[in-house]
Amino acid sequence: MAKVLVIGSGGREHALGWKIAQSEEVEEVLYAPGNPGMLEGKCKVVPVDGSKIENADAISNLIEQENIDLTVVGPEAPLAAGLVNTLNNRGHNRVFGPTKQASLLESDKFYSYDIMKEIGIPQANSMKCFSTQDAVNAIKIMSETEGVVIKARGLTGGKGVTVCDSKEEALTEISNHAENYGSHVLIAERLFGQEFSVFGISDGEQVSPLEISIQDHKPLLDGDKGPNTGGMGAYGPAPVASAEVVKKVADDIMTPVVQEMKKKGTPYKGFLYGGMIMTEKGPKVIEFNIRFGDPECQPGMMMVESDMYKALSYAVDGKLNEVDFKFKPGAACCVVLASQGYPGSYEKGLLIKGIEEAEQISAVKVFHAGTREVENGDGRFVTAGGRVLGVTGYSPAGISEAQKVAYNAVSKISIPGGWAYRQDIADKALK
Ligand code: AMP
Ligand code: GLY
């Protein structure tokens, strides 16, 4: 029996650990640091914040003391900072996540742009700029396109992209952008079409995709209005990309990228997230991320039929082709319940009621992202973050039913003053 360590503390990590714990081969799932909502079944939380690279030694000690068989890293920050390298150097080789060098696929947009260009992957036309003057010149050259996108080169927590309607707007925005995110930018052609995401597991050689596309809802308010957030809900399968399209993205885009990275001596093992846009000319890449999406992971894990421990375990061993990865029929829908004020400042410590009642509905799972346990509070929870819960419903009958299941569960859960949440998650699938 195996012990698995999940690094991170959000809804994504809860969903991963919840699914991994369903494996008959898993004895225990530990989360570092996790959150108290993850304390269920064979899971426990340990007080080491593995998402901070300065705790790499503590994580390594934990792996030894607890005799951990497989470590799964959720968030991008410790990956891009080299957590996997440090663990590998200490002799821990069963770690699922890319090394620092392979993480450049997300942490350096110039690197991912170059790789895609070298092997002819469809992406937005763009130019690498090393100074604001370069960027100004590029914007002028790009003026033939309908709008221009300014993208910071490095990691910006999803904030370093400015989509401009015109060349004039881009020329006005550029100095502001440089001040906030640095002068190295990609100036890209603006693409039009519905966005979708494809998630794959890579063993360094090939990519096995989740056979469904998952659509996130980044803006705070219904109808895609308001400021951008980390994601207010997600559902899958998204009709914009059929299972065939997803497979094509995995075979013709993700696998070639992974094979090219292997050739370059920086093999990529881990979750691979393709941020895609369905243009009139077919799917094009907007960006790659080196991790699972959050909240996308929550409906994603609800749809996985197979043993997730086994899949990830075979992937770290480079034997993904020996796994038959299966999915459930139907659909899943996740509605994020957030604190009023998110993505700005918000109050914490509000008592949450109704989680148990929601989970009594069949095929509902409430994943915890920002909760804290009330001291001596009989397992009651209070809010402790911006995105607090991911209320996720599944139905074999499809997205309309899955959406009803999720919103029925949402109606059971309350805090004083009410939640900030979207009432239209998955509506796009029903139009
Ligand atoms: P990224 O961080 O690269 O995923 O970009 C964040 C968001 O900016 C995406 O989800 C898109 O909505 C938008 N975006 C990025 N690149 C482009 C592009 N070339 N054309 C249109 N929209 C884009
Ligand atoms: N939900 C978007 C992301 O995880 O990047």
Short mmCIF file of C-alpha atoms and ligand atoms in Angstrom, two decimals:
data_model
loop_
_atom_site.label_atom_id
_atom_site.label_comp_id
_atom_site.label_asym_id
_atom_site.label_seq_id
_atom_site.Cartn_x
_atom_site.Cartn_y
_atom_site.Cartn_z
CA MET A 1 0.00 0.00 0.00
CA ALA A 2 1.27 3.44 -0.94
CA LYS A 3 1.39 6.79 0.76
CA VAL A 4 0.94 9.83 -1.48
CA LEU A 5 1.95 13.41 -0.70
CA VAL A 6 0.02 16.25 -2.37
CA ILE A 7 1.72 19.67 -2.30
CA GLY A 8 -0.60 22.69 -2.11
CA SER A 9 -3.70 23.85 -0.28
CA GLY A 10 -6.46 24.81 -2.70
CA GLY A 11 -9.51 23.26 -4.34
CA ARG A 12 -7.29 21.75 -7.05
CA GLU A 13 -5.21 19.88 -4.49
CA HIS A 14 -8.31 18.76 -2.57
CA ALA A 15 -9.78 17.32 -5.77
CA LEU A 16 -6.50 15.57 -6.68
CA GLY A 17 -6.07 14.05 -3.21
CA TRP A 18 -9.75 13.03 -3.05
CA LYS A 19 -9.44 11.15 -6.34
CA ILE A 20 -6.05 9.61 -5.51
CA ALA A 21 -7.41 8.41 -2.15
CA GLN A 22 -10.04 6.34 -4.00
CA SER A 23 -7.31 3.99 -5.22
CA GLU A 24 -7.26 0.62 -3.51
CA GLU A 25 -3.49 0.77 -3.65
CA VAL A 26 -3.34 3.96 -1.55
CA GLU A 27 -3.09 3.68 2.21
CA GLU A 28 -2.87 7.38 3.03
CA VAL A 29 -2.88 10.80 1.33
CA LEU A 30 -0.97 13.59 3.06
CA TYR A 31 -1.42 17.23 2.09
CA ALA A 32 1.32 19.79 2.72
CA PRO A 33 -0.01 22.15 3.92
CA GLY A 34 -3.58 21.39 2.75
CA ASN A 35 -6.56 22.83 4.58
CA PRO A 36 -8.81 21.34 7.27
CA GLY A 37 -11.56 20.50 4.78
CA MET A 38 -9.25 17.85 3.35
CA LEU A 39 -9.28 15.84 6.60
CA GLU A 40 -11.49 12.99 5.50
CA GLY A 41 -11.16 9.25 5.01
CA LYS A 42 -7.55 8.22 4.56
CA CYS A 43 -6.31 11.80 4.27
CA LYS A 44 -4.38 13.97 6.70
CA VAL A 45 -2.75 17.39 6.59
CA VAL A 46 0.80 18.13 7.72
CA PRO A 47 2.02 21.53 8.88
CA VAL A 48 4.66 22.08 6.17
CA ASP A 49 3.87 24.56 3.44
CA GLY A 50 5.24 22.65 0.47
CA SER A 51 4.17 25.38 -1.93
CA LYS A 52 7.12 27.51 -0.68
CA ILE A 53 10.47 26.54 -2.14
CA GLU A 54 12.24 27.45 1.10
CA ASN A 55 10.52 24.42 2.64
CA ALA A 56 12.03 21.99 0.11
CA ASP A 57 14.26 20.42 2.78
CA ALA A 58 11.31 19.98 5.14
CA ILE A 59 9.36 18.28 2.31
CA SER A 60 12.29 16.01 1.58
CA ASN A 61 12.49 15.03 5.28
CA LEU A 62 8.75 14.39 5.30
CA ILE A 63 9.03 12.07 2.27
CA GLU A 64 11.70 10.08 4.14
CA GLN A 65 9.99 10.00 7.53
CA GLU A 66 6.58 9.05 6.17
CA ASN A 67 7.95 6.69 3.53
CA ILE A 68 6.05 8.51 0.76
CA ASP A 69 5.78 6.56 -2.47
CA LEU A 70 4.56 9.34 -4.79
CA THR A 71 4.63 13.14 -4.47
CA VAL A 72 2.27 15.25 -6.60
CA VAL A 73 2.92 19.00 -6.85
CA GLY A 74 -0.22 21.11 -7.44
CA PRO A 75 0.75 24.80 -7.90
CA GLU A 76 3.17 26.34 -10.41
CA ALA A 77 5.25 28.47 -8.04
CA PRO A 78 7.22 25.63 -6.36
CA LEU A 79 7.61 23.88 -9.72
CA ALA A 80 9.01 26.97 -11.44
CA ALA A 81 11.27 27.55 -8.42
CA GLY A 82 12.77 24.06 -8.71
CA LEU A 83 11.10 21.96 -6.00
CA VAL A 84 11.24 18.86 -8.20
CA ASN A 85 14.98 19.37 -8.85
CA THR A 86 15.69 19.68 -5.13
CA LEU A 87 13.70 16.54 -4.33
CA ASN A 88 15.34 14.63 -7.20
CA ASN A 89 18.78 15.73 -5.95
CA ARG A 90 17.91 14.30 -2.56
CA GLY A 91 17.15 10.96 -4.19
CA HIS A 92 13.35 11.29 -4.39
CA ASN A 93 12.56 10.41 -7.97
CA ARG A 94 8.87 9.58 -7.70
CA VAL A 95 7.72 13.19 -7.93
CA PHE A 96 4.97 14.12 -10.42
CA GLY A 97 5.62 17.60 -11.79
CA PRO A 98 8.11 19.25 -14.16
CA THR A 99 11.63 20.32 -13.20
CA LYS A 100 12.62 23.98 -13.11
CA GLN A 101 13.96 23.75 -16.69
CA ALA A 102 10.82 22.04 -18.02
CA SER A 103 8.67 24.57 -16.12
CA LEU A 104 9.93 27.25 -18.50
CA LEU A 105 7.02 26.15 -20.66
CA GLU A 106 4.86 28.34 -18.38
CA SER A 107 7.37 30.53 -16.57
CA ASP A 108 9.00 31.90 -19.74
CA LYS A 109 6.59 32.81 -22.55
CA PHE A 110 9.58 33.32 -24.91
CA TYR A 111 10.61 29.70 -24.34
CA SER A 112 7.13 28.29 -25.07
CA TYR A 113 6.74 30.59 -28.07
CA ASP A 114 10.11 29.39 -29.48
CA ILE A 115 9.30 25.70 -29.01
CA MET A 116 5.94 26.08 -30.72
CA LYS A 117 7.48 28.08 -33.54
CA GLU A 118 10.29 25.54 -34.08
CA ILE A 119 7.89 22.63 -34.53
CA GLY A 120 5.05 24.48 -36.22
CA ILE A 121 2.38 24.40 -33.54
CA PRO A 122 -0.57 26.70 -34.33
CA GLN A 123 -0.40 29.75 -32.06
CA ALA A 124 -1.02 33.50 -32.32
CA ASN A 125 1.57 35.28 -34.49
CA SER A 126 3.79 37.14 -32.08
CA MET A 127 7.10 38.90 -31.61
CA LYS A 128 9.56 38.68 -28.73
CA CYS A 129 10.40 42.12 -27.35
CA PHE A 130 13.32 42.83 -25.01
CA SER A 131 12.56 46.52 -24.39
CA THR A 132 9.65 48.94 -24.50
CA GLN A 133 11.05 50.36 -27.75
CA ASP A 134 11.01 46.84 -29.28
CA ALA A 135 7.40 46.50 -28.13
CA VAL A 136 6.38 49.83 -29.66
CA ASN A 137 7.93 48.76 -32.97
CA ALA A 138 6.20 45.38 -32.81
CA ILE A 139 2.81 46.94 -32.09
CA LYS A 140 3.22 49.15 -35.16
CA ILE A 141 4.10 46.13 -37.31
CA MET A 142 1.15 44.17 -35.88
CA SER A 143 -1.24 46.93 -36.85
CA GLU A 144 -2.67 44.81 -39.66
CA THR A 145 -4.28 42.53 -37.06
CA GLU A 146 -7.57 43.27 -35.32
CA GLY A 147 -6.26 44.13 -31.89
CA VAL A 148 -3.03 43.28 -30.13
CA VAL A 149 -2.19 41.32 -26.99
CA ILE A 150 0.65 42.31 -24.65
CA LYS A 151 1.99 39.36 -22.64
CA ALA A 152 4.56 39.54 -19.87
CA ARG A 153 7.42 37.10 -20.31
CA GLY A 154 7.46 35.67 -16.78
CA LEU A 155 4.97 34.36 -14.20
CA THR A 156 2.48 37.02 -13.11
CA GLY A 157 -0.20 34.99 -11.37
CA GLY A 158 -2.34 35.18 -14.52
CA LYS A 159 -2.35 39.00 -14.49
CA GLY A 160 0.33 39.92 -17.03
CA VAL A 161 -1.80 39.79 -20.18
CA THR A 162 -3.45 42.91 -21.65
CA VAL A 163 -5.83 42.39 -24.55
CA CYS A 164 -6.09 45.61 -26.61
CA ASP A 165 -8.78 46.38 -29.20
CA SER A 166 -6.49 48.54 -31.31
CA LYS A 167 -2.90 49.52 -32.01
CA GLU A 168 -3.54 52.92 -30.34
CA GLU A 169 -4.73 51.26 -27.15
CA ALA A 170 -1.68 48.97 -27.12
CA LEU A 171 0.67 51.94 -27.59
CA THR A 172 -0.98 53.68 -24.63
CA GLU A 173 -0.89 50.54 -22.47
CA ILE A 174 2.66 49.45 -23.13
CA SER A 175 4.54 51.65 -20.60
CA ASN A 176 2.01 50.86 -17.89
CA HIS A 177 2.40 47.16 -18.61
CA ALA A 178 6.20 47.41 -18.53
CA GLU A 179 6.07 49.21 -15.19
CA ASN A 180 3.99 46.42 -13.65
CA TYR A 181 5.41 43.31 -15.30
CA GLY A 182 8.78 44.27 -16.82
CA SER A 183 9.82 45.28 -20.34
CA HIS A 184 10.26 41.77 -21.77
CA VAL A 185 6.95 41.05 -23.51
CA LEU A 186 5.43 39.09 -26.35
CA ILE A 187 3.37 41.26 -28.67
CA ALA A 188 0.80 38.88 -30.11
CA GLU A 189 -1.94 38.89 -32.65
CA ARG A 190 -5.35 38.93 -31.00
CA LEU A 191 -7.26 35.73 -31.71
CA PHE A 192 -11.03 35.41 -31.69
CA GLY A 193 -13.14 32.43 -30.72
CA GLN A 194 -14.30 30.44 -27.70
CA GLU A 195 -11.61 29.48 -25.23
CA PHE A 196 -11.25 25.96 -23.88
CA SER A 197 -8.67 24.02 -21.94
CA VAL A 198 -7.19 20.61 -22.47
CA PHE A 199 -5.49 18.79 -19.62
CA GLY A 200 -3.03 16.01 -20.07
CA ILE A 201 -0.75 13.78 -18.04
CA SER A 202 2.77 13.63 -19.47
CA ASP A 203 5.32 10.94 -18.70
CA GLY A 204 8.09 12.75 -20.59
CA GLU A 205 7.35 10.90 -23.81
CA GLN A 206 3.64 11.09 -24.51
CA VAL A 207 0.57 12.95 -23.26
CA SER A 208 -2.56 11.17 -22.16
CA PRO A 209 -5.43 13.69 -22.17
CA LEU A 210 -8.52 13.95 -20.05
CA GLU A 211 -10.90 13.13 -22.85
CA ILE A 212 -13.06 16.13 -22.13
CA SER A 213 -12.39 19.80 -22.59
CA ILE A 214 -13.07 21.92 -19.52
CA GLN A 215 -14.22 25.52 -19.65
CA ASP A 216 -13.30 27.95 -16.89
CA HIS A 217 -15.20 31.16 -16.03
CA LYS A 218 -12.55 33.71 -15.15
CA PRO A 219 -14.57 36.95 -14.80
CA LEU A 220 -16.22 37.54 -11.43
CA LEU A 221 -19.76 38.26 -12.63
CA ASP A 222 -22.46 36.59 -14.71
CA GLY A 223 -22.19 37.10 -18.46
CA ASP A 224 -18.37 37.27 -18.20
CA LYS A 225 -18.52 40.76 -16.68
CA GLY A 226 -16.36 42.30 -13.96
CA PRO A 227 -12.72 41.79 -13.03
CA ASN A 228 -10.80 38.61 -13.78
CA THR A 229 -10.36 36.10 -10.98
CA GLY A 230 -8.56 32.78 -10.59
CA GLY A 231 -11.76 31.16 -11.89
CA MET A 232 -15.33 31.29 -10.57
CA GLY A 233 -16.43 27.89 -11.83
CA ALA A 234 -15.80 25.32 -14.52
CA TYR A 235 -17.56 22.51 -16.30
CA GLY A 236 -16.85 19.77 -18.75
CA PRO A 237 -17.22 18.48 -21.33
CA ALA A 238 -17.34 21.87 -23.05
CA PRO A 239 -19.15 21.48 -26.39
CA VAL A 240 -16.75 23.90 -28.10
CA ALA A 241 -14.21 21.05 -28.27
CA SER A 242 -15.39 17.49 -28.86
CA ALA A 243 -13.52 14.44 -27.59
CA GLU A 244 -11.97 14.17 -31.08
CA VAL A 245 -10.71 17.76 -30.94
CA VAL A 246 -9.27 17.14 -27.47
CA LYS A 247 -7.49 14.03 -28.69
CA LYS A 248 -6.14 15.94 -31.69
CA VAL A 249 -4.82 18.70 -29.42
CA ALA A 250 -3.10 16.06 -27.27
CA ASP A 251 -1.67 14.14 -30.25
CA ASP A 252 -0.79 17.00 -32.62
CA ILE A 253 0.10 19.75 -30.16
CA MET A 254 0.92 18.50 -26.65
CA THR A 255 2.77 15.29 -27.49
CA PRO A 256 5.03 16.97 -30.12
CA VAL A 257 5.90 19.70 -27.58
CA VAL A 258 6.76 17.08 -24.94
CA GLN A 259 8.84 15.12 -27.44
CA GLU A 260 10.70 18.27 -28.48
CA MET A 261 11.43 19.02 -24.82
CA LYS A 262 12.82 15.53 -24.39
CA LYS A 263 15.06 16.07 -27.42
CA LYS A 264 16.32 19.31 -25.87
CA GLY A 265 17.29 17.42 -22.70
CA THR A 266 14.52 18.87 -20.53
CA PRO A 267 11.92 16.11 -20.40
CA TYR A 268 8.49 17.20 -19.19
CA LYS A 269 6.69 15.06 -16.61
CA GLY A 270 3.57 16.36 -14.97
CA PHE A 271 0.16 17.77 -15.73
CA LEU A 272 0.14 19.80 -18.91
CA TYR A 273 -2.54 22.44 -19.37
CA GLY A 274 -3.18 23.73 -22.86
CA GLY A 275 -5.03 27.06 -22.87
CA MET A 276 -6.65 26.98 -26.33
CA ILE A 277 -8.85 29.15 -28.50
CA MET A 278 -11.12 27.75 -31.23
CA THR A 279 -10.45 30.10 -34.16
CA GLU A 280 -12.03 29.92 -37.60
CA LYS A 281 -8.87 28.10 -38.67
CA GLY A 282 -9.09 25.53 -35.90
CA PRO A 283 -7.63 25.31 -32.39
CA LYS A 284 -4.64 27.49 -31.55
CA VAL A 285 -2.56 27.66 -28.39
CA ILE A 286 -2.91 30.74 -26.16
CA GLU A 287 -0.55 29.44 -23.51
CA PHE A 288 0.73 26.37 -21.74
CA ASN A 289 0.58 25.92 -17.99
CA ILE A 290 2.63 23.39 -16.06
CA ARG A 291 -0.10 22.28 -13.69
CA PHE A 292 -3.76 21.44 -13.52
CA GLY A 293 -6.18 24.38 -13.62
CA ASP A 294 -8.08 25.46 -10.54
CA PRO A 295 -11.11 25.17 -10.45
CA GLU A 296 -10.94 23.04 -13.64
CA CYS A 297 -9.38 20.17 -11.71
CA GLN A 298 -12.52 19.83 -9.59
CA PRO A 299 -15.00 18.87 -12.34
CA GLY A 300 -12.08 17.10 -14.04
CA MET A 301 -11.49 14.72 -11.15
CA MET A 302 -15.25 14.08 -10.85
CA MET A 303 -15.15 12.79 -14.43
CA VAL A 304 -12.21 10.41 -14.03
CA GLU A 305 -13.21 6.76 -13.73
CA SER A 306 -9.73 5.24 -13.60
CA ASP A 307 -7.34 4.87 -10.69
CA MET A 308 -5.59 8.26 -10.53
CA TYR A 309 -2.79 6.99 -8.30
CA LYS A 310 -1.95 4.33 -10.83
CA ALA A 311 -2.00 6.79 -13.75
CA LEU A 312 0.33 9.26 -12.01
CA SER A 313 2.53 6.48 -10.69
CA TYR A 314 2.98 5.01 -14.18
CA ALA A 315 3.61 8.51 -15.54
CA VAL A 316 6.53 9.15 -13.16
CA ASP A 317 7.95 5.80 -14.24
CA GLY A 318 7.63 6.81 -17.93
CA LYS A 319 5.11 4.01 -18.62
CA LEU A 320 1.92 5.91 -19.35
CA ASN A 321 1.26 3.73 -22.41
CA GLU A 322 0.53 0.83 -20.04
CA VAL A 323 -2.42 2.66 -18.45
CA ASP A 324 -5.91 2.56 -19.89
CA PHE A 325 -7.23 5.90 -18.64
CA LYS A 326 -11.05 5.89 -18.52
CA PHE A 327 -13.66 8.58 -18.00
CA LYS A 328 -17.24 8.62 -16.85
CA PRO A 329 -20.06 9.43 -19.23
CA GLY A 330 -22.04 12.61 -18.59
CA ALA A 331 -20.75 15.91 -17.22
CA ALA A 332 -19.56 17.73 -14.12
CA CYS A 333 -20.05 21.34 -13.02
CA CYS A 334 -18.19 23.23 -10.30
CA VAL A 335 -19.49 26.50 -8.82
CA VAL A 336 -16.99 28.48 -6.76
CA LEU A 337 -18.34 30.14 -3.62
CA ALA A 338 -16.16 33.18 -2.91
CA SER A 339 -15.92 35.83 -0.20
CA GLN A 340 -17.67 39.14 -0.94
CA GLY A 341 -14.95 41.51 -2.18
CA TYR A 342 -12.82 38.85 -3.93
CA PRO A 343 -10.63 39.31 -6.03
CA GLY A 344 -10.04 42.45 -3.94
CA SER A 345 -9.97 42.49 -0.13
CA TYR A 346 -12.53 40.54 1.87
CA GLU A 347 -13.49 39.62 5.42
CA LYS A 348 -12.41 36.28 6.86
CA GLY A 349 -13.74 34.14 9.69
CA LEU A 350 -17.42 33.92 8.63
CA LEU A 351 -19.14 30.74 9.81
CA ILE A 352 -20.11 28.40 6.96
CA LYS A 353 -23.33 26.41 7.27
CA GLY A 354 -24.73 23.57 5.18
CA ILE A 355 -21.69 21.77 3.75
CA GLU A 356 -22.82 18.40 5.12
CA GLU A 357 -26.33 18.91 3.83
CA ALA A 358 -24.97 19.73 0.36
CA GLU A 359 -22.80 16.63 0.35
CA GLN A 360 -25.79 14.44 1.16
CA ILE A 361 -27.05 15.10 -2.36
CA SER A 362 -25.81 12.21 -4.44
CA ALA A 363 -22.87 12.94 -6.79
CA VAL A 364 -21.94 16.16 -5.00
CA LYS A 365 -18.53 16.91 -3.60
CA VAL A 366 -17.63 20.16 -1.87
CA PHE A 367 -13.94 20.87 -2.34
CA HIS A 368 -12.31 23.23 0.14
CA ALA A 369 -10.06 26.04 -1.04
CA GLY A 370 -10.08 28.76 1.63
CA THR A 371 -11.50 27.39 4.86
CA ARG A 372 -10.30 27.15 8.44
CA GLU A 373 -11.72 24.98 11.18
CA VAL A 374 -13.41 26.67 14.14
CA GLU A 375 -11.32 25.99 17.24
CA ASN A 376 -13.20 23.44 19.36
CA GLY A 377 -15.97 23.87 16.85
CA ASP A 378 -17.04 20.25 16.20
CA GLY A 379 -15.62 20.27 12.73
CA ARG A 380 -17.34 23.50 11.71
CA PHE A 381 -15.61 25.75 9.19
CA VAL A 382 -15.14 29.48 8.72
CA THR A 383 -14.03 31.36 5.60
CA ALA A 384 -10.28 31.94 5.30
CA GLY A 385 -9.69 32.93 1.67
CA GLY A 386 -11.05 34.56 -1.48
CA ARG A 387 -12.23 31.42 -3.19
CA VAL A 388 -13.67 29.38 -0.32
CA LEU A 389 -15.42 26.29 -1.70
CA GLY A 390 -15.81 24.53 -5.05
CA VAL A 391 -19.26 22.96 -5.05
CA THR A 392 -19.11 20.26 -7.68
CA GLY A 393 -21.90 18.15 -9.09
CA TYR A 394 -21.79 15.23 -11.48
CA SER A 395 -24.50 13.64 -13.60
CA PRO A 396 -24.32 10.75 -16.04
CA ALA A 397 -27.19 12.47 -17.91
CA GLY A 398 -25.10 15.43 -19.07
CA ILE A 399 -24.36 19.05 -18.36
CA SER A 400 -27.90 20.32 -17.84
CA GLU A 401 -28.42 17.83 -14.99
CA ALA A 402 -24.91 18.30 -13.59
CA GLN A 403 -25.54 22.05 -13.44
CA LYS A 404 -28.83 21.49 -11.55
CA VAL A 405 -27.10 19.15 -9.10
CA ALA A 406 -24.32 21.71 -8.45
CA TYR A 407 -26.69 24.67 -7.94
CA ASN A 408 -28.99 22.61 -5.71
CA ALA A 409 -25.95 21.92 -3.52
CA VAL A 410 -24.96 25.61 -3.63
CA SER A 411 -28.41 26.56 -2.27
CA LYS A 412 -27.73 24.57 0.92
CA ILE A 413 -24.49 26.37 1.84
CA SER A 414 -24.49 29.82 3.45
CA ILE A 415 -22.43 32.43 5.27
CA PRO A 416 -23.57 35.65 6.99
CA GLY A 417 -23.93 38.33 4.28
CA GLY A 418 -24.00 35.77 1.47
CA TRP A 419 -21.52 34.47 -1.06
CA ALA A 420 -20.08 36.01 -4.17
CA TYR A 421 -20.75 33.45 -6.90
CA ARG A 422 -21.83 33.18 -10.52
CA GLN A 423 -25.28 31.88 -11.34
CA ASP A 424 -24.44 31.03 -14.95
CA ILE A 425 -21.66 28.42 -14.73
CA ALA A 426 -22.08 26.03 -17.70
CA ASP A 427 -24.82 28.14 -19.34
CA LYS A 428 -22.55 28.41 -22.39
CA ALA A 429 -22.89 24.68 -22.89
CA LEU A 430 -26.68 24.90 -22.94
CA LYS A 431 -27.08 27.68 -25.51
P1 AMP B 1 -2.94 33.76 -20.72
O1 AMP B 1 -2.45 34.15 -19.35
O2 AMP B 1 -1.91 33.76 -21.77
O3 AMP B 1 -3.82 32.53 -20.68
O4 AMP B 1 -3.95 34.90 -21.14
C1 AMP B 1 -5.03 35.27 -20.30
C2 AMP B 1 -6.23 35.57 -21.14
O5 AMP B 1 -5.93 36.58 -22.11
C3 AMP B 1 -6.68 34.38 -21.96
O6 AMP B 1 -7.52 33.54 -21.23
C4 AMP B 1 -7.39 35.06 -23.12
O7 AMP B 1 -8.70 35.44 -22.73
C5 AMP B 1 -6.59 36.31 -23.33
N1 AMP B 1 -5.60 36.12 -24.40
C6 AMP B 1 -4.30 35.76 -24.28
N2 AMP B 1 -3.70 35.68 -25.48
C7 AMP B 1 -4.64 36.00 -26.41
C8 AMP B 1 -4.65 36.12 -27.83
N3 AMP B 1 -3.54 35.92 -28.56
N4 AMP B 1 -5.80 36.50 -28.42
C9 AMP B 1 -6.91 36.74 -27.70
N5 AMP B 1 -6.98 36.65 -26.36
C10 AMP B 1 -5.86 36.29 -25.70
N1 GLY B 2 -8.48 28.62 -13.65
C1 GLY B 2 -7.37 29.07 -14.37
C2 GLY B 2 -6.09 28.53 -13.97
O1 GLY B 2 -5.97 27.61 -13.17
O2 GLY B 2 -5.08 29.02 -14.48
#
